[in-house]
Amino acid sequence: MTYTLTKLARAVFTAWLAVTFVFVMLRISGDPALEILGGDLPPETLDRFREGLGLDRPLWAQYLGYWADLFRGDFGQSFRDGREARSVVMEAVPKTALLMGTGFLVAVVIGIPAGILAALRHNTSVDRAVMIGASVGFSVPNFFLAILLILLFAMHLRLLPAGGSTDWTHLVLPAVTVGTYYAAMLARFARASTLDVLGRPFLPAARARGFGSFTTLRRHTLPNAALPTITVAGLIVGGLMSGATVVETVFAWPGIGRLLVNAVSARDLPVVQLIVLLLALVMVATNLIVDLLYGVLDPRLRRRRAGAGS
Amino acid sequence: MSRTAATVGARPVLRRRPSAIVALAILWLVGVITCGALAGPLAAYDPDAIDLVNRLSPPLYFGGDVAHPLGTDDLGRDLLSRLLHGAQLSLLIAFVGTVTGAAIGTALGYLAAHRRGLVDDAIMVLVDLQASMPFMIVAIAILAFLGNSMIVLMVVVCIYGWERYARLARALGLSMTAGGFAEAVAAYGARPRWIYWRHILPNSAGVLLVNMTLNFPETILLESTLSFLGLGVQPPQASLGAIMNYGRDHLLNAWWITVVPGVVITATTLAASILGDRLRDRLDPTLR
Amino acid sequence: MDTAARRQAPEEAAPAGNGGRPSDSGPLLRVAEYSVGFDTDTGPVTVVDGIDLEIAPGEVLALVGESGSGKSVFCRSLIGLAGPNAWVRGDASLAGIDLAKARGRVFNRLRGRTAAMIFQDPAAGLDPLQSVGAHLTATLRRHHRLGRRGARDRAVDLLTQVGLDNPDRRLTSYPHELSGGMSQRVMIALALAGDPALLIADEPTTALDVTLQGQVLDLLRGLVERRGMGLLLVTHDLGIVRRVADRVAILYAGRLAEIAPAAALFRTPRHRYTHALLGSRPDLRQPRAVRPIPGEVPSPWQRPEGCAFVPRCAWADAGCVVERQPLRLTGPVLAACRHPVKPGEVETPATPGGTDTTAPAARSPALGAQPVLDVEAARRSFRLGRGRLLRRAPILKAVDGVSLSVAPGATLGLVGESGSGKSTLGRLIMGMVSLDGGRIRIGDRTITARKSVDRRLLSRRVQMVFQNPMAALDPRLPIAVQVAEPMRVHRLYDGARRRELALAMLRAVGLPEAVDKARPAELSGGQAQRAVIARALVLAPQLLICDEATSALDVSVQAQVLDLLQRLQRERSLSLLFISHDLAVVRTLATDIAVMRQGQIVEQGPAAQIVEAPRHPYTQSLVAASAAPPDAALRGAA
């Protein structure tokens, strides 16, 4: 219970910090009246505009008002086309979710088996091949990988489309691009944590009790290696979101990543603000889920059961 | 005690030669850094000189000529010269960013280890916070709200990664203090500053250096990604990422503007991470 | 199995020249010319070097050796777990199975059933993600045809056999919820799950407190007698051997020095190494200055050609250097020595480095002298973990109203088990931890809860020697620089003078010249501890606190350090506060002993009185656990 409460408190605290960060950033980013209307208008018009936004109130009132707006779901209008920022962003969410989900799958399906295999064949050519592959996957910037894939598959071979999002063929190149880096990261991480477990004395102890190497692997090595790997999941979700900004931009994928980049270039702050808050919320939720999952899976964090204490 | 034999060096120490791949990585890094440092004298052209006669000339072996070995862009600017200056800027930003991040992080990590209690808690909350947020998004948000300028970009790059040094430095400080030699040194009356400068820092240097080598390529990637998205280095200045961003519009008829800087970035990050892994195997005592 | 018959067997069974092995049944384990080694990056290295021994069913054979003797490698190799780079040569058969030719599958079948093994660190031997019940039922079902219920019942039965209370509820416990003693009992239960014919126990009690050690050993002995299995007990501690072993094999640098029935070995050790090892061991019953063995165990890379003990042996001659000695029948004992100890030989001729000092009690300080250290009602508590939401962390009273004093030139031994607060007390005196209440006076300086003393000033008066010498030295700096550093910190003398004094100090602690430029990693554990002592004494403190200063060292090296401390104390009229879990070690040095438990001193008095007539029940149990049983009660005594 206390573990869950601590983690919950931490999540709430992080969310509060993220909102406050955005609020502070918004306030020091300049005068929205000048930003939106330009400096050519008479001062009275600007003042009236500021009043409309509540900028004449004291800072704490603005801060509370900001929170109230958030709870009402009022994030203002996009500076660019005057639509509700909320609907602009929400349109893009499913696209990004699809891309990130596929990329995650690519990363997990390639990365984890490769990492475990490398650890089990430690210091062999298999290990070295996986590690070299991982190093390369780690080092190629995703925007460069995206361009190489476009040059090869879209322009040279003409197999797959270079941009857009109408059918599944459009998904292949972006998903591979986002997934590659995290496949490399997962491979390295799975390898390291498997190697770590392989060095622990409870494995020879299990062998000494007559368990074969395969049983030991399945019963002891993999569960213990999997546990720390869960913690990377949060890192990967965050990374996939960062990756989405680049990949969506290059492949003209109409998700929130591309929306964010365009909004930043146009200084469309209501949209930027909403996307940043949304992503922060996703991160807080992911980390919370990871923590709670860890708490359930690791008996050392589970609450002492009745009768287990002494 | 006359018979007490000095068993100095009882176990033979093994020294392995650096493999070819590591040698290659070092060679590349030295080359890139030298070229970046000497970009001015090395570049045959002014990187911004427009020469419309020679526009979109391909690189050597792809139909180009020796005058522009890596070709030119649509304004006829020499790509090699632009590359040299771009590399200089990218490396400079990454260096300053890595070193500043390391200094801030290490100082805060030691502070947390030394003070414990509330100071420790506060620093660790910051560390966890930064570690839990994807930094690229935070960077984009900061650049969006504060506007892109070189100063904001530098600040963003400098905060990047400090939390890892803070974690490492704190852990190292604690391990050397609790039951370690730093405690023994304190026992004969040394003051904290002496302990940290003379004993803890030199003994953490290996681990911190490894982390810097691994952090350096990531800083390059951060800057070039931002620049590639048009949110980082702004024209007329051009980093490697910015050159690639520019070349994106000419992918169909001048692939080299994008691919050549991409290869340079990839090779540099790859070389740095190979070197970093190698150093970690050698220097990081926690892995032994 | 008729245990009575077996126990008296050794002396009668001698004629065959097998070192007193009971011959009523064939051997369970027999190895001959058995070697184990590794292929390393620097070439092959032999760790176990041609040993011969046998274990009969129902017999306890103790394999005793210092670190680097190859004892752990030997027992791991028996079940094929010595590692992927290991190789084995010679003959070995275990319950009729030829181990020399065994491969993976053979070992898989014999592990747990023919031979089971328990390890030194019981907590690390359990999978943290699985409950005790999951461990046990899986192991039981691996070896027997059992359903879920059947396995559970057997598991409860096993836990009862190893003496855990509430076995039903224990099944749902996870490893992190068990204490060290409980973990080891669970490990033993797991080892018994396949009803093994041979149990291999690798340092089974080393990680446990003294009072627990006895319980676990008694448990093992009882199990051997009830189940008639053989026990190969691997240990560095001759003390625990006395308690359980029928026969003892002494392993030195990968070779067998001696195999003997336990009683015979303790009464008349034959090999010079065995004799020296017994002499270097602090003994609670016979307090005397320990006789250290000079030098150190050679590493597998630099073992001598002939007898491996030659560099440390006062009796060695040219023949010992040239020729490896085979095991020869010497009385009821097999010993590999050209100059075996003769029965009735009383003392070794002045062992080099061995200083037979006057008994500690004779050096009692003058009465009425102002004590160097005076602790009055010192208190210090710690919060355990962090307070959680809505709940405050529990508080541990680490030091709870402790009063003691140390007179000039005296040694106070502070004895307690882990968690007794003895180390915290040491750190309080060093000013490393602040006081909650009470008063500590060191020379002319006083520490109270309100007034913490300047540690710079304090450090001229009191210094500390730590448990782990390697961790206490900066791995990066040369030894001489580190020994000189306290003077530099205190701005004493100039650089040249400091270096001169540091070198003199290194000589005073018996370190060879060559060591001054070496880094700590190049030293052995004993040498590193000497360097730490040198660094502590270079400021000429009045009081030296030794916190488990010899616990990490081998017995023979421990004796060297104890001997050194005694000598330095005499030469420099130093006062010692010697903190240890080991009553026998404390007894060799201390003029007075204080026994600490749960933050309090339960008994305090002159050393002889504490050991011979302990009044507090806890002290009595400690004495009982530490003291070897009298000779008459020895295993195998006819």
Short mmCIF file of C-alpha atoms in Angstrom, two decimals, chain C residues 100 148 168 197 201 205 232 234 259 265 273 293 340 356 404 424 481 513:
data_model
loop_
_atom_site.label_atom_id
_atom_site.label_comp_id
_atom_site.label_asym_id
_atom_site.label_seq_id
_atom_site.Cartn_x
_atom_site.Cartn_y
_atom_site.Cartn_z
CA ALA C 100 36.49 -38.35 -14.88
CA ARG C 148 1.44 -30.63 -6.23
CA ASP C 168 3.64 -24.06 6.51
CA ALA C 197 24.23 -39.68 -0.96
CA ALA C 201 28.94 -27.86 2.03
CA THR C 205 28.58 -21.08 8.22
CA LEU C 232 32.24 -33.01 2.56
CA VAL C 234 34.77 -27.28 3.14
CA ILE C 259 44.58 -36.36 6.28
CA LEU C 265 44.92 -34.05 14.04
CA TYR C 273 51.81 -26.56 7.95
CA ILE C 293 53.09 -18.24 9.93
CA PRO C 340 56.79 -34.47 10.40
CA ASP C 356 56.07 -15.46 22.39
CA LEU C 404 33.40 1.97 29.09
CA THR C 424 28.64 2.34 15.60
CA VAL C 481 52.13 8.55 -0.50
CA GLU C 513 60.90 -1.91 0.88
#
